[in-house]
Amino acid sequence: MTSRIERPLSPHLQVYRWTLTMAMSVLHRATGAALYAGTILMAWGLLAAAAGPTGFATFKAFIGSWFGLLVLFGYTWALVYHLLSGIRHLIWDLGYGFGAQERFALSRLAAIGSVVLTLAIWVVGFAVGGVR
Amino acid sequence: MSKASGHMRTDLGKVRFRGAAGSGTAHFWQQRVTAVGIGLLAIPVLVIIVMLLGRNHAATVQILGAPLVAILMALFVIASAWHMKLGMQVIIEDYVHNEKLKLAAILANQFFSFAVGVVSLYAILKLTSGV
Ligand code: HEM
């Protein structure tokens, strides 16, 4: 193997002024990684339910605790945020929305929309079923 | 690469359309296809999860075992397992620069994501036949 040549590196994250689109990009990656963990949690929950009442009780004790509910609420927001932010990516993939104004509007829509939609899902979830 | 391989294909012909990962745009495309799939399923799945909160075991099994719910959940975990494998691989390729470590991480990610998908699918199938 040939040894690596030390070439000059381009400036990285820390030298740029933070912008909304940049923060959104970092958050898209962060929520993607968080959802990875969330999918594992979902596998545990499904397996616990399939295992029977005893296994399920352990899972329920966790997910029903304040910490578990917080994690689940966080998972909901992460998925909704990543979804809306992802739709932004798909719009860009199709070649639209690259103007300065459009990029900003799309990003703001996704950021605000994620909070609104997350709350709506929890309200609907509780209205249709949920703890009583 | 090899000079006298006996083939007429030029070096350029071999790499054309394949890019740095050696697999062309397949990864990119599959990430998009799975994203759209999960995107269609995400809201219903989230509502189902919130609906399950606070229910006892029997009620949970009854809801998760219902045909429509089980099918939605199964599609969701399959698409998620595939999408998260692809996504995490990109993150690994960005941050892990040691070739051997990178290979190990990519394999671990692949196997782990696949296992998460299979475990979830197994549980869903078991739930549909009553626990
Ligand atoms: C369980 C659900 C999901 C998980 C575990 C997940 C995970 C991930 C991960 C780990 C990445 C890599 C992030 C990066 O490269 O920075 C990623 C990328 C991506 N995700 Fe998801 N994701 C999920 C749902 C979705 C949904 C619903 C969409 C809908 C549009 C979506 C769209 C995308 C797109 C477009 C990318 C590529 C971004 C890019 O090229 O920079 N994902 N996802």
Coordinates of C-alpha atoms and ligand atoms in Angstrom, one line a residue:
Chain A
M1 CA 0.0 0.0 0.0
T2 CA 1.3 3.5 -0.8
S3 CA 1.5 5.9 2.1
R4 CA -1.1 8.7 2.2
I5 CA 0.0 12.0 0.9
E6 CA -0.6 14.9 3.3
R7 CA -2.7 17.2 1.2
P8 CA -4.2 20.5 2.5
L9 CA -7.7 20.0 3.9
S10 CA -10.7 22.2 3.1
P11 CA -12.1 24.1 6.1
H12 CA -14.7 22.2 8.0
L13 CA -17.9 22.9 9.9
Q14 CA -16.5 25.2 12.6
V15 CA -15.5 28.0 10.2
Y16 CA -18.9 28.5 8.8
R17 CA -21.7 30.7 10.1
W18 CA -24.6 28.5 11.3
T19 CA -27.6 28.7 9.0
L20 CA -31.0 27.0 9.3
T21 CA -30.4 24.7 6.4
M22 CA -27.1 23.6 7.9
A23 CA -28.6 22.9 11.3
M24 CA -31.4 20.9 9.5
S25 CA -28.8 18.9 7.7
V26 CA -27.0 18.0 10.9
L27 CA -30.4 17.2 12.6
H28 CA -31.4 14.9 9.7
R29 CA -28.3 12.8 10.3
A30 CA -28.8 12.9 14.1
T31 CA -32.5 11.9 13.9
G32 CA -31.5 9.1 11.4
A33 CA -29.1 7.7 14.0
A34 CA -31.7 8.1 16.8
L35 CA -34.3 6.3 14.7
Y36 CA -31.9 3.4 14.3
A37 CA -32.0 3.0 18.1
G38 CA -35.8 3.5 18.0
T39 CA -36.2 0.6 15.6
I40 CA -34.4 -1.6 18.1
L41 CA -36.8 -0.4 20.8
M42 CA -39.7 -1.3 18.5
A43 CA -38.2 -4.8 18.0
W44 CA -38.0 -5.3 21.7
G45 CA -41.6 -4.2 22.2
L46 CA -43.0 -6.5 19.5
L47 CA -40.9 -9.4 20.8
A48 CA -42.1 -8.7 24.3
A49 CA -45.7 -8.7 23.3
A50 CA -45.2 -12.0 21.3
A51 CA -43.4 -13.6 24.3
G52 CA -46.4 -13.5 26.6
P53 CA -47.6 -11.6 29.6
T54 CA -44.4 -11.8 31.7
G55 CA -42.1 -10.5 29.1
F56 CA -44.6 -7.8 28.2
A57 CA -44.8 -6.6 31.8
T58 CA -41.1 -5.8 31.8
F59 CA -41.4 -3.8 28.6
K60 CA -44.5 -2.1 29.7
A61 CA -42.9 -1.0 33.0
F62 CA -40.2 0.7 31.0
I63 CA -42.2 2.3 28.2
G64 CA -45.0 3.3 30.7
S65 CA -42.5 5.1 33.0
W66 CA -42.0 8.9 32.6
F67 CA -38.6 8.1 31.0
G68 CA -40.1 5.6 28.6
L69 CA -42.8 8.0 27.6
L70 CA -40.2 10.7 27.0
V71 CA -38.2 8.3 24.8
L72 CA -41.4 7.5 22.9
F73 CA -42.3 11.1 22.4
G74 CA -38.8 11.8 21.3
Y75 CA -39.0 8.9 18.8
T76 CA -42.3 10.3 17.4
W77 CA -40.7 13.7 16.9
A78 CA -37.5 12.3 15.4
L79 CA -39.5 10.2 12.9
V80 CA -41.8 13.1 11.9
Y81 CA -38.9 15.5 11.7
H82 CA -36.8 13.1 9.6
L83 CA -39.8 12.4 7.4
L84 CA -40.5 16.1 6.7
S85 CA -36.9 16.8 6.3
G86 CA -36.6 13.8 4.1
I87 CA -39.4 15.0 1.8
R88 CA -37.3 18.2 1.4
H89 CA -34.5 16.0 0.3
L90 CA -36.7 14.2 -2.2
I91 CA -37.9 17.5 -3.6
W92 CA -34.3 18.5 -4.1
D93 CA -33.6 15.2 -5.7
L94 CA -36.3 16.0 -8.3
G95 CA -34.5 19.2 -9.0
Y96 CA -36.8 21.7 -7.3
G97 CA -36.5 24.1 -4.4
F98 CA -32.9 25.2 -4.7
G99 CA -33.5 29.0 -4.6
A100 CA -32.3 30.7 -1.4
Q101 CA -35.8 31.7 -0.5
E102 CA -37.2 28.2 -1.3
R103 CA -34.6 26.4 0.7
F104 CA -35.3 28.5 3.7
A105 CA -39.1 28.1 3.4
L106 CA -38.9 24.4 3.0
S107 CA -36.7 24.1 6.0
R108 CA -38.8 26.3 8.2
L109 CA -41.9 24.4 7.1
A110 CA -40.3 21.1 8.0
A111 CA -39.1 22.4 11.4
I112 CA -42.4 23.9 12.5
G113 CA -44.4 21.1 10.9
S114 CA -42.6 18.4 12.8
V115 CA -43.6 19.9 16.2
V116 CA -47.3 20.4 15.1
L117 CA -47.6 17.0 13.6
T118 CA -46.0 15.2 16.6
L119 CA -48.5 16.9 18.9
A120 CA -51.4 16.0 16.6
I121 CA -50.3 12.3 16.5
W122 CA -50.3 12.1 20.2
V123 CA -53.6 13.8 20.5
V124 CA -55.2 11.5 17.9
G125 CA -53.5 8.5 19.4
F126 CA -55.0 9.3 22.8
A127 CA -58.4 10.2 21.4
V128 CA -58.7 6.9 19.4
G129 CA -57.2 4.7 22.1
G130 CA -54.4 5.0 24.6
V131 CA -54.4 5.2 28.4
R132 CA -57.6 6.0 30.1
Chain B
M1 CA -7.0 -2.8 -13.8
S2 CA -5.3 -5.9 -15.3
K3 CA -3.7 -5.1 -18.5
A4 CA -3.9 -8.4 -20.4
S5 CA -7.2 -9.8 -19.3
G6 CA -8.1 -10.6 -22.9
H7 CA -11.2 -8.4 -22.8
M8 CA -12.0 -5.5 -25.1
R9 CA -13.5 -3.4 -22.3
T10 CA -11.5 -0.3 -21.5
D11 CA -10.8 0.9 -18.0
L12 CA -13.1 3.8 -18.5
G13 CA -15.9 1.5 -19.7
K14 CA -15.5 -0.6 -16.5
V15 CA -15.9 2.4 -14.1
R16 CA -18.5 4.4 -16.0
F17 CA -21.7 5.0 -14.0
R18 CA -20.3 3.1 -10.9
G19 CA -18.9 5.9 -8.8
A20 CA -16.6 5.8 -5.8
A21 CA -18.6 3.1 -4.0
G22 CA -18.3 0.7 -7.0
S23 CA -22.0 0.1 -7.1
G24 CA -23.2 3.1 -9.0
T25 CA -26.4 4.8 -7.8
A26 CA -28.0 1.6 -6.3
H27 CA -27.4 2.7 -2.7
F28 CA -28.7 6.2 -3.3
W29 CA -31.8 4.9 -5.2
Q30 CA -32.7 2.3 -2.6
Q31 CA -32.4 4.9 0.2
R32 CA -35.0 6.9 -1.7
V33 CA -37.3 4.0 -2.4
T34 CA -37.3 2.9 1.2
A35 CA -37.7 6.5 2.4
V36 CA -40.9 6.9 0.3
G37 CA -42.2 3.5 1.7
I38 CA -41.6 4.4 5.3
G39 CA -42.9 7.9 4.6
L40 CA -46.3 6.4 3.6
L41 CA -46.4 4.1 6.6
A42 CA -44.9 6.4 9.4
I43 CA -48.0 8.3 10.5
P44 CA -50.4 5.3 10.7
V45 CA -47.7 3.3 12.6
L46 CA -47.1 6.2 15.0
V47 CA -50.8 6.5 15.7
I48 CA -51.0 2.7 16.3
I49 CA -48.1 2.9 18.8
V50 CA -49.6 5.8 20.8
M51 CA -53.0 3.9 20.8
L52 CA -51.2 0.9 22.4
L53 CA -50.0 3.0 25.4
G54 CA -51.3 1.8 28.8
R55 CA -53.1 -1.3 27.4
N56 CA -52.7 -4.7 29.0
H57 CA -51.1 -7.6 27.3
A58 CA -54.3 -9.1 25.9
A59 CA -55.5 -5.9 24.4
T60 CA -52.0 -5.2 22.9
V61 CA -51.9 -8.7 21.3
Q62 CA -55.4 -8.2 19.9
I63 CA -54.6 -4.9 18.2
L64 CA -51.2 -5.9 16.9
G65 CA -52.6 -9.2 15.7
A66 CA -55.3 -7.6 13.6
P67 CA -54.6 -8.3 9.9
L68 CA -54.4 -4.6 8.7
V69 CA -52.2 -3.6 11.7
A70 CA -49.9 -6.6 11.3
I71 CA -49.4 -5.9 7.6
L72 CA -48.7 -2.2 8.2
M73 CA -46.2 -3.1 10.9
A74 CA -44.5 -5.7 8.8
L75 CA -44.1 -3.4 5.9
F76 CA -42.8 -0.7 8.2
V77 CA -40.1 -2.9 9.9
I78 CA -38.9 -4.4 6.5
A79 CA -38.5 -0.9 5.0
S80 CA -37.0 0.5 8.2
A81 CA -34.4 -2.3 8.5
W82 CA -33.3 -1.8 4.9
H83 CA -33.3 2.0 5.1
M84 CA -31.4 2.2 8.4
K85 CA -28.8 -0.2 7.1
L86 CA -28.2 2.0 4.1
G87 CA -28.3 5.2 6.1
M88 CA -25.9 4.0 8.8
Q89 CA -23.5 2.7 6.2
V90 CA -23.2 6.3 4.8
I91 CA -22.5 7.6 8.3
I92 CA -19.8 4.9 8.8
E93 CA -18.2 5.6 5.4
D94 CA -18.0 9.3 6.4
Y95 CA -16.4 8.9 9.8
V96 CA -14.5 5.7 9.9
H97 CA -11.3 6.0 7.8
N98 CA -9.4 2.9 8.9
E99 CA -10.2 0.4 6.1
K100 CA -10.3 -2.7 8.3
L101 CA -12.4 -1.0 10.9
K102 CA -14.7 0.4 8.3
L103 CA -15.2 -3.1 6.7
A104 CA -16.0 -4.5 10.2
A105 CA -18.4 -1.7 11.0
I106 CA -20.2 -2.1 7.7
L107 CA -20.6 -5.8 8.2
A108 CA -21.8 -5.4 11.7
N109 CA -24.3 -2.8 10.6
Q110 CA -25.6 -5.0 7.8
F111 CA -26.0 -8.1 10.0
F112 CA -27.5 -6.1 12.9
S113 CA -30.0 -4.3 10.8
F114 CA -31.1 -7.5 9.2
A115 CA -31.4 -9.2 12.6
V116 CA -33.6 -6.4 13.9
G117 CA -35.8 -6.7 10.9
V118 CA -36.1 -10.5 11.2
V119 CA -36.8 -10.4 14.9
S120 CA -39.6 -7.8 14.4
L121 CA -41.1 -9.8 11.6
Y122 CA -41.0 -13.0 13.6
A123 CA -42.8 -11.3 16.5
I124 CA -45.4 -9.8 14.2
L125 CA -46.2 -13.2 12.6
K126 CA -46.4 -14.8 16.1
L127 CA -48.8 -12.1 17.2
T128 CA -51.1 -12.7 14.3
S129 CA -51.6 -16.3 15.3
G130 CA -52.4 -15.5 19.0
V131 CA -50.0 -15.6 21.8
Ligands
HEM1 C1 -37.5 4.1 10.9 C2 -37.3 5.1 10.2 C3 -36.0 5.7 9.7 C4 -34.7 5.4 10.0 C5 -34.2 4.4 11.1 C6 -33.9 6.3 9.2 C7 -32.5 6.3 9.2 C8 -31.7 7.1 8.4 C9 -30.3 7.2 8.5 C10 -29.4 6.6 9.5 C11 -29.9 8.0 7.5 C12 -28.5 8.4 7.1 C13 -28.3 9.9 7.5 C14 -27.2 10.6 6.8 O1 -26.6 10.1 5.9 O2 -26.9 11.7 7.3 C15 -31.0 8.4 6.7 C16 -31.0 9.1 5.5 C17 -32.1 9.5 4.8 N1 -33.4 9.3 5.2 FE1 -34.1 8.2 6.7 N2 -34.7 7.0 8.3 C18 -36.0 6.7 8.6 C19 -37.1 7.2 8.0 C20 -37.1 8.0 6.9 C21 -38.3 8.6 6.2 C22 -39.7 8.3 6.7 C23 -37.9 9.3 5.2 C24 -38.9 10.0 4.3 C25 -38.8 10.8 3.4 C26 -36.4 9.3 5.2 C27 -35.6 9.9 4.2 C28 -34.3 9.9 4.2 C29 -33.4 10.4 3.2 C30 -33.9 11.1 1.9 C31 -32.1 10.2 3.5 C32 -30.8 10.6 2.8 C33 -30.3 11.9 3.2 C34 -29.1 12.3 2.4 O3 -28.9 11.9 1.3 O4 -28.3 13.1 3.0 N3 -36.0 8.5 6.2 N4 -32.2 7.8 7.3

